[in-house]
mmCIF file with all atom_site columns, C-alpha atoms in Angstrom:
data_model
loop_
_atom_site.group_PDB
_atom_site.id
_atom_site.type_symbol
_atom_site.label_atom_id
_atom_site.label_alt_id
_atom_site.label_comp_id
_atom_site.label_asym_id
_atom_site.label_entity_id
_atom_site.label_seq_id
_atom_site.pdbx_PDB_ins_code
_atom_site.Cartn_x
_atom_site.Cartn_y
_atom_site.Cartn_z
_atom_site.occupancy
_atom_site.B_iso_or_equiv
_atom_site.pdbx_formal_charge
_atom_site.auth_seq_id
_atom_site.auth_comp_id
_atom_site.auth_asym_id
_atom_site.auth_atom_id
_atom_site.pdbx_PDB_model_num
ATOM 1   C CA . UNK A 1 1   ? 102.094 93.520  108.166 1.00 94.00 ? 995  UNK A CA 1
ATOM 2   C CA . UNK A 1 2   ? 103.033 89.919  108.809 1.00 96.00 ? 996  UNK A CA 1
ATOM 3   C CA . UNK A 1 3   ? 100.346 87.725  110.842 1.00 97.00 ? 997  UNK A CA 1
ATOM 4   C CA . UNK A 1 4   ? 101.636 84.120  110.252 1.00 96.00 ? 998  UNK A CA 1
ATOM 5   C CA . UNK A 1 5   ? 99.417  83.125  113.241 1.00 96.00 ? 999  UNK A CA 1
ATOM 6   C CA . UNK A 1 6   ? 96.374  83.891  111.667 1.00 96.00 ? 1000 UNK A CA 1
ATOM 7   C CA . UNK A 1 7   ? 97.544  83.596  107.701 1.00 97.00 ? 1001 UNK A CA 1
ATOM 8   C CA . UNK A 1 8   ? 97.575  87.077  106.692 1.00 97.00 ? 1002 UNK A CA 1
ATOM 9   C CA . UNK A 1 9   ? 100.293 89.380  104.946 1.00 97.00 ? 1003 UNK A CA 1
ATOM 10  C CA . UNK A 1 10  ? 99.489  92.966  104.031 1.00 97.00 ? 1004 UNK A CA 1
ATOM 11  C CA . UNK A 1 11  ? 100.978 95.914  102.478 1.00 96.00 ? 1005 UNK A CA 1
ATOM 12  C CA . UNK A 1 12  ? 99.130  99.502  102.873 1.00 96.00 ? 1006 UNK A CA 1
ATOM 13  C CA . UNK A 1 13  ? 100.808 102.308 101.045 1.00 93.00 ? 1007 UNK A CA 1
ATOM 14  C CA . UNK A 1 14  ? 99.432  105.455 101.433 1.00 87.00 ? 1008 UNK A CA 1
ATOM 15  C CA . UNK A 1 15  ? 98.570  107.800 98.475  1.00 84.00 ? 1009 UNK A CA 1
ATOM 16  C CA . UNK A 1 16  ? 101.391 110.042 97.413  1.00 74.00 ? 1010 UNK A CA 1
ATOM 17  C CA . UNK A 1 17  ? 100.594 113.694 96.941  1.00 72.00 ? 1011 UNK A CA 1
ATOM 18  C CA . UNK A 1 18  ? 97.457  113.556 98.980  1.00 77.00 ? 1012 UNK A CA 1
ATOM 19  C CA . UNK A 1 19  ? 96.753  114.282 102.707 1.00 75.00 ? 1013 UNK A CA 1
ATOM 20  C CA . UNK A 1 20  ? 97.409  111.914 105.458 1.00 86.00 ? 1014 UNK A CA 1
ATOM 21  C CA . UNK A 1 21  ? 98.376  108.897 103.521 1.00 84.00 ? 1015 UNK A CA 1
ATOM 22  C CA . UNK A 1 22  ? 100.552 107.477 106.412 1.00 89.00 ? 1016 UNK A CA 1
ATOM 23  C CA . UNK A 1 23  ? 97.669  107.849 108.477 1.00 92.00 ? 1017 UNK A CA 1
ATOM 24  C CA . UNK A 1 24  ? 95.412  106.138 106.289 1.00 94.00 ? 1018 UNK A CA 1
ATOM 25  C CA . UNK A 1 25  ? 98.004  103.113 105.621 1.00 95.00 ? 1019 UNK A CA 1
ATOM 26  C CA . UNK A 1 26  ? 98.155  102.897 109.552 1.00 95.00 ? 1020 UNK A CA 1
ATOM 27  C CA . UNK A 1 27  ? 94.428  102.681 109.885 1.00 96.00 ? 1021 UNK A CA 1
ATOM 28  C CA . UNK A 1 28  ? 94.293  99.693  107.502 1.00 97.00 ? 1022 UNK A CA 1
ATOM 29  C CA . UNK A 1 29  ? 97.157  97.746  109.039 1.00 97.00 ? 1023 UNK A CA 1
ATOM 30  C CA . UNK A 1 30  ? 95.756  98.233  112.678 1.00 97.00 ? 1024 UNK A CA 1
ATOM 31  C CA . UNK A 1 31  ? 92.372  97.340  111.510 1.00 97.00 ? 1025 UNK A CA 1
ATOM 32  C CA . UNK A 1 32  ? 93.791  94.116  109.953 1.00 98.00 ? 1026 UNK A CA 1
ATOM 33  C CA . UNK A 1 33  ? 95.955  93.429  112.782 1.00 97.00 ? 1027 UNK A CA 1
ATOM 34  C CA . UNK A 1 34  ? 93.033  93.199  115.281 1.00 96.00 ? 1028 UNK A CA 1
ATOM 35  C CA . UNK A 1 35  ? 91.714  89.741  113.438 1.00 97.00 ? 1029 UNK A CA 1
ATOM 36  C CA . UNK A 1 36  ? 91.663  87.259  115.983 1.00 95.00 ? 1030 UNK A CA 1
ATOM 37  C CA . UNK A 1 37  ? 91.938  83.313  115.061 1.00 94.00 ? 1031 UNK A CA 1
ATOM 38  C CA . UNK A 1 38  ? 89.530  82.356  112.407 1.00 95.00 ? 1032 UNK A CA 1
ATOM 39  C CA . UNK A 1 39  ? 87.676  78.940  112.535 1.00 95.00 ? 1033 UNK A CA 1
ATOM 40  C CA . UNK A 1 40  ? 88.156  78.608  108.737 1.00 96.00 ? 1034 UNK A CA 1
ATOM 41  C CA . UNK A 1 41  ? 89.510  80.223  105.477 1.00 97.00 ? 1035 UNK A CA 1
ATOM 42  C CA . UNK A 1 42  ? 85.855  81.530  104.784 1.00 97.00 ? 1036 UNK A CA 1
ATOM 43  C CA . UNK A 1 43  ? 86.161  83.072  108.360 1.00 97.00 ? 1037 UNK A CA 1
ATOM 44  C CA . UNK A 1 44  ? 89.410  84.677  107.767 1.00 97.00 ? 1038 UNK A CA 1
ATOM 45  C CA . UNK A 1 45  ? 88.007  86.110  104.398 1.00 97.00 ? 1039 UNK A CA 1
ATOM 46  C CA . UNK A 1 46  ? 84.893  87.288  105.832 1.00 97.00 ? 1040 UNK A CA 1
ATOM 47  C CA . UNK A 1 47  ? 86.756  89.113  108.577 1.00 97.00 ? 1041 UNK A CA 1
ATOM 48  C CA . UNK A 1 48  ? 89.446  90.566  106.599 1.00 97.00 ? 1042 UNK A CA 1
ATOM 49  C CA . UNK A 1 49  ? 86.697  91.990  104.369 1.00 97.00 ? 1043 UNK A CA 1
ATOM 50  C CA . UNK A 1 50  ? 84.855  93.383  107.277 1.00 97.00 ? 1044 UNK A CA 1
ATOM 51  C CA . UNK A 1 51  ? 88.087  95.075  108.739 1.00 97.00 ? 1045 UNK A CA 1
ATOM 52  C CA . UNK A 1 52  ? 88.884  96.508  105.252 1.00 97.00 ? 1046 UNK A CA 1
ATOM 53  C CA . UNK A 1 53  ? 85.325  98.022  104.766 1.00 95.00 ? 1047 UNK A CA 1
ATOM 54  C CA . UNK A 1 54  ? 85.629  99.361  108.610 1.00 96.00 ? 1048 UNK A CA 1
ATOM 55  C CA . UNK A 1 55  ? 88.996  100.938 107.841 1.00 97.00 ? 1049 UNK A CA 1
ATOM 56  C CA . UNK A 1 56  ? 87.374  102.483 104.584 1.00 95.00 ? 1050 UNK A CA 1
ATOM 57  C CA . UNK A 1 57  ? 84.751  104.170 106.763 1.00 95.00 ? 1051 UNK A CA 1
ATOM 58  C CA . UNK A 1 58  ? 86.992  105.428 109.244 1.00 95.00 ? 1052 UNK A CA 1
ATOM 59  C CA . UNK A 1 59  ? 89.341  106.908 106.476 1.00 95.00 ? 1053 UNK A CA 1
ATOM 60  C CA . UNK A 1 60  ? 86.324  108.601 104.789 1.00 94.00 ? 1054 UNK A CA 1
ATOM 61  C CA . UNK A 1 61  ? 85.446  109.953 108.104 1.00 94.00 ? 1055 UNK A CA 1
ATOM 62  C CA . UNK A 1 62  ? 88.984  111.457 108.170 1.00 91.00 ? 1056 UNK A CA 1
ATOM 63  C CA . UNK A 1 63  ? 88.684  112.916 104.887 1.00 90.00 ? 1057 UNK A CA 1
ATOM 64  C CA . UNK A 1 64  ? 85.356  114.604 105.979 1.00 91.00 ? 1058 UNK A CA 1
ATOM 65  C CA . UNK A 1 65  ? 87.039  115.851 109.262 1.00 90.00 ? 1059 UNK A CA 1
ATOM 66  C CA . UNK A 1 66  ? 89.753  117.383 106.947 1.00 87.00 ? 1060 UNK A CA 1
ATOM 67  C CA . UNK A 1 67  ? 86.995  119.354 104.594 1.00 86.00 ? 1061 UNK A CA 1
ATOM 68  C CA . UNK A 1 68  ? 86.927  116.601 102.075 1.00 83.00 ? 1062 UNK A CA 1
ATOM 69  C CA . UNK A 1 69  ? 90.668  116.341 101.396 1.00 85.00 ? 1063 UNK A CA 1
ATOM 70  C CA . UNK A 1 70  ? 91.552  113.046 99.669  1.00 86.00 ? 1064 UNK A CA 1
ATOM 71  C CA . UNK A 1 71  ? 92.999  110.623 101.950 1.00 89.00 ? 1065 UNK A CA 1
ATOM 72  C CA . UNK A 1 72  ? 93.466  107.211 100.903 1.00 92.00 ? 1066 UNK A CA 1
ATOM 73  C CA . UNK A 1 73  ? 96.001  104.380 100.705 1.00 95.00 ? 1067 UNK A CA 1
ATOM 74  C CA . UNK A 1 74  ? 96.350  101.291 98.480  1.00 94.00 ? 1068 UNK A CA 1
ATOM 75  C CA . UNK A 1 75  ? 96.236  97.868  99.989  1.00 97.00 ? 1069 UNK A CA 1
ATOM 76  C CA . UNK A 1 76  ? 97.439  94.282  99.279  1.00 97.00 ? 1070 UNK A CA 1
ATOM 77  C CA . UNK A 1 77  ? 96.576  91.469  101.206 1.00 98.00 ? 1071 UNK A CA 1
ATOM 78  C CA . UNK A 1 78  ? 97.154  87.758  100.981 1.00 97.00 ? 1072 UNK A CA 1
ATOM 79  C CA . UNK A 1 79  ? 95.172  85.239  103.185 1.00 97.00 ? 1073 UNK A CA 1
ATOM 80  C CA . UNK A 1 80  ? 96.411  81.740  103.685 1.00 96.00 ? 1074 UNK A CA 1
ATOM 81  C CA . UNK A 1 81  ? 94.375  79.230  105.609 1.00 96.00 ? 1075 UNK A CA 1
ATOM 82  C CA . UNK A 1 82  ? 94.369  75.376  105.369 1.00 93.00 ? 1076 UNK A CA 1
ATOM 83  C CA . UNK A 1 83  ? 94.695  74.712  101.806 1.00 92.00 ? 1077 UNK A CA 1
ATOM 84  C CA . UNK A 1 84  ? 92.976  77.995  100.618 1.00 95.00 ? 1078 UNK A CA 1
ATOM 85  C CA . UNK A 1 85  ? 94.364  81.308  99.773  1.00 93.00 ? 1079 UNK A CA 1
ATOM 86  C CA . UNK A 1 86  ? 92.718  84.584  98.760  1.00 96.00 ? 1080 UNK A CA 1
ATOM 87  C CA . UNK A 1 87  ? 94.010  87.982  97.661  1.00 96.00 ? 1081 UNK A CA 1
ATOM 88  C CA . UNK A 1 88  ? 92.372  91.260  98.146  1.00 96.00 ? 1082 UNK A CA 1
ATOM 89  C CA . UNK A 1 89  ? 93.580  94.502  96.608  1.00 96.00 ? 1083 UNK A CA 1
ATOM 90  C CA . UNK A 1 90  ? 92.955  98.071  96.066  1.00 95.00 ? 1084 UNK A CA 1
ATOM 91  C CA . UNK A 1 91  ? 94.969  100.351 93.945  1.00 93.00 ? 1085 UNK A CA 1
ATOM 92  C CA . UNK A 1 92  ? 98.196  99.632  92.518  1.00 92.00 ? 1086 UNK A CA 1
ATOM 93  C CA . UNK A 1 93  ? 99.900  97.466  95.374  1.00 92.00 ? 1087 UNK A CA 1
ATOM 94  C CA . UNK A 1 94  ? 100.472 94.314  93.922  1.00 92.00 ? 1088 UNK A CA 1
ATOM 95  C CA . UNK A 1 95  ? 100.151 90.522  94.811  1.00 95.00 ? 1089 UNK A CA 1
ATOM 96  C CA . UNK A 1 96  ? 102.510 88.024  92.756  1.00 95.00 ? 1090 UNK A CA 1
ATOM 97  C CA . UNK A 1 97  ? 102.765 84.138  92.615  1.00 93.00 ? 1091 UNK A CA 1
ATOM 98  C CA . UNK A 1 98  ? 106.013 82.305  92.549  1.00 94.00 ? 1092 UNK A CA 1
ATOM 99  C CA . UNK A 1 99  ? 105.877 79.091  91.637  1.00 94.00 ? 1093 UNK A CA 1
ATOM 100 C CA . UNK A 1 100 ? 108.204 76.334  89.830  1.00 95.00 ? 1094 UNK A CA 1
ATOM 101 C CA . UNK A 1 101 ? 110.560 78.972  89.305  1.00 96.00 ? 1095 UNK A CA 1
ATOM 102 C CA . UNK A 1 102 ? 108.353 81.568  87.643  1.00 97.00 ? 1096 UNK A CA 1
ATOM 103 C CA . UNK A 1 103 ? 106.861 84.907  89.070  1.00 97.00 ? 1097 UNK A CA 1
ATOM 104 C CA . UNK A 1 104 ? 103.310 85.798  87.797  1.00 96.00 ? 1098 UNK A CA 1
ATOM 105 C CA . UNK A 1 105 ? 101.024 88.822  88.956  1.00 94.00 ? 1099 UNK A CA 1
ATOM 106 C CA . UNK A 1 106 ? 98.184  87.794  90.515  1.00 94.00 ? 1100 UNK A CA 1
ATOM 107 C CA . UNK A 1 107 ? 96.459  91.082  91.057  1.00 94.00 ? 1101 UNK A CA 1
ATOM 108 C CA . UNK A 1 108 ? 95.935  93.734  88.315  1.00 91.00 ? 1102 UNK A CA 1
ATOM 109 C CA . UNK A 1 109 ? 96.500  97.446  89.131  1.00 91.00 ? 1103 UNK A CA 1
ATOM 110 C CA . UNK A 1 110 ? 93.377  99.350  89.878  1.00 92.00 ? 1104 UNK A CA 1
ATOM 111 C CA . UNK A 1 111 ? 94.678  102.586 87.775  1.00 89.00 ? 1105 UNK A CA 1
ATOM 112 C CA . UNK A 1 112 ? 93.722  104.908 84.726  1.00 88.00 ? 1106 UNK A CA 1
ATOM 113 C CA . UNK A 1 113 ? 96.536  103.142 82.881  1.00 88.00 ? 1107 UNK A CA 1
ATOM 114 C CA . UNK A 1 114 ? 95.356  99.711  83.225  1.00 87.00 ? 1108 UNK A CA 1
ATOM 115 C CA . UNK A 1 115 ? 91.749  100.649 82.534  1.00 88.00 ? 1109 UNK A CA 1
ATOM 116 C CA . UNK A 1 116 ? 92.795  102.295 79.084  1.00 87.00 ? 1110 UNK A CA 1
ATOM 117 C CA . UNK A 1 117 ? 94.952  99.153  78.264  1.00 87.00 ? 1111 UNK A CA 1
ATOM 118 C CA . UNK A 1 118 ? 91.924  96.898  79.162  1.00 88.00 ? 1112 UNK A CA 1
ATOM 119 C CA . UNK A 1 119 ? 89.542  98.918  76.968  1.00 92.00 ? 1113 UNK A CA 1
ATOM 120 C CA . UNK A 1 120 ? 91.949  98.920  73.931  1.00 88.00 ? 1114 UNK A CA 1
ATOM 121 C CA . UNK A 1 121 ? 92.597  102.684 74.044  1.00 87.00 ? 1115 UNK A CA 1
ATOM 122 C CA . UNK A 1 122 ? 96.215  101.996 74.762  1.00 84.00 ? 1116 UNK A CA 1
ATOM 123 C CA . UNK A 1 123 ? 98.795  99.362  74.202  1.00 83.00 ? 1117 UNK A CA 1
ATOM 124 C CA . UNK A 1 124 ? 101.565 98.109  76.553  1.00 80.00 ? 1118 UNK A CA 1
ATOM 125 C CA . UNK A 1 125 ? 103.891 99.639  74.079  1.00 79.00 ? 1119 UNK A CA 1
ATOM 126 C CA . UNK A 1 126 ? 102.350 103.146 74.455  1.00 76.00 ? 1120 UNK A CA 1
ATOM 127 C CA . UNK A 1 127 ? 102.715 102.893 78.496  1.00 75.00 ? 1121 UNK A CA 1
ATOM 128 C CA . UNK A 1 128 ? 106.474 104.345 77.883  1.00 74.00 ? 1122 UNK A CA 1
ATOM 129 C CA . UNK A 1 129 ? 105.170 107.368 76.813  1.00 69.00 ? 1123 UNK A CA 1
ATOM 130 C CA . UNK A 1 130 ? 102.145 107.759 79.422  1.00 71.00 ? 1124 UNK A CA 1
ATOM 131 C CA . UNK A 1 131 ? 102.988 110.441 82.121  1.00 68.00 ? 1125 UNK A CA 1
ATOM 132 C CA . UNK A 1 132 ? 100.435 109.861 84.797  1.00 70.00 ? 1126 UNK A CA 1
ATOM 133 C CA . UNK A 1 133 ? 99.286  106.476 86.661  1.00 71.00 ? 1127 UNK A CA 1
ATOM 134 C CA . UNK A 1 134 ? 96.456  107.858 88.941  1.00 86.00 ? 1128 UNK A CA 1
ATOM 135 C CA . UNK A 1 135 ? 95.034  104.759 90.867  1.00 87.00 ? 1129 UNK A CA 1
ATOM 136 C CA . UNK A 1 136 ? 91.006  104.366 90.307  1.00 89.00 ? 1130 UNK A CA 1
ATOM 137 C CA . UNK A 1 137 ? 90.589  102.713 93.534  1.00 92.00 ? 1131 UNK A CA 1
ATOM 138 C CA . UNK A 1 138 ? 91.746  102.776 97.062  1.00 92.00 ? 1132 UNK A CA 1
ATOM 139 C CA . UNK A 1 139 ? 90.904  102.379 100.434 1.00 93.00 ? 1133 UNK A CA 1
ATOM 140 C CA . UNK A 1 140 ? 89.244  105.664 101.620 1.00 91.00 ? 1134 UNK A CA 1
ATOM 141 C CA . UNK A 1 141 ? 87.606  106.041 98.323  1.00 78.00 ? 1135 UNK A CA 1
ATOM 142 C CA . UNK A 1 142 ? 84.163  105.840 97.491  1.00 69.00 ? 1136 UNK A CA 1
ATOM 143 C CA . UNK A 1 143 ? 84.560  103.828 94.481  1.00 57.00 ? 1137 UNK A CA 1
#
């Protein structure tokens, strides 16, 4: 989703292997698309956060309607207003910064694998042998 008029770019990717990931990602996109023209960068951030919390509540309600089925989506959101920017993300949808000919990852994955690396239980070299990379946060998750 691209909203250059307000300074918002977003990706929502439904969780594979679970129910209604396409619907969960659509809920996030539609919720963010309803953002009006903000007065300031702080207003844009606050409105985006509220829209994501609202989408989270809608997706949790959808899960409840489906007898507790796991329903969710990853999300990566970039906000740019005036001379400020903010990134909001959940899951393993990533945000990168391209500057002076270099690309660097701004976000960190909310995943089992990244948590194990951060805890020192695994090294980056061990990653090639890791079979699963379950996400630990998502929109539609209680965590």
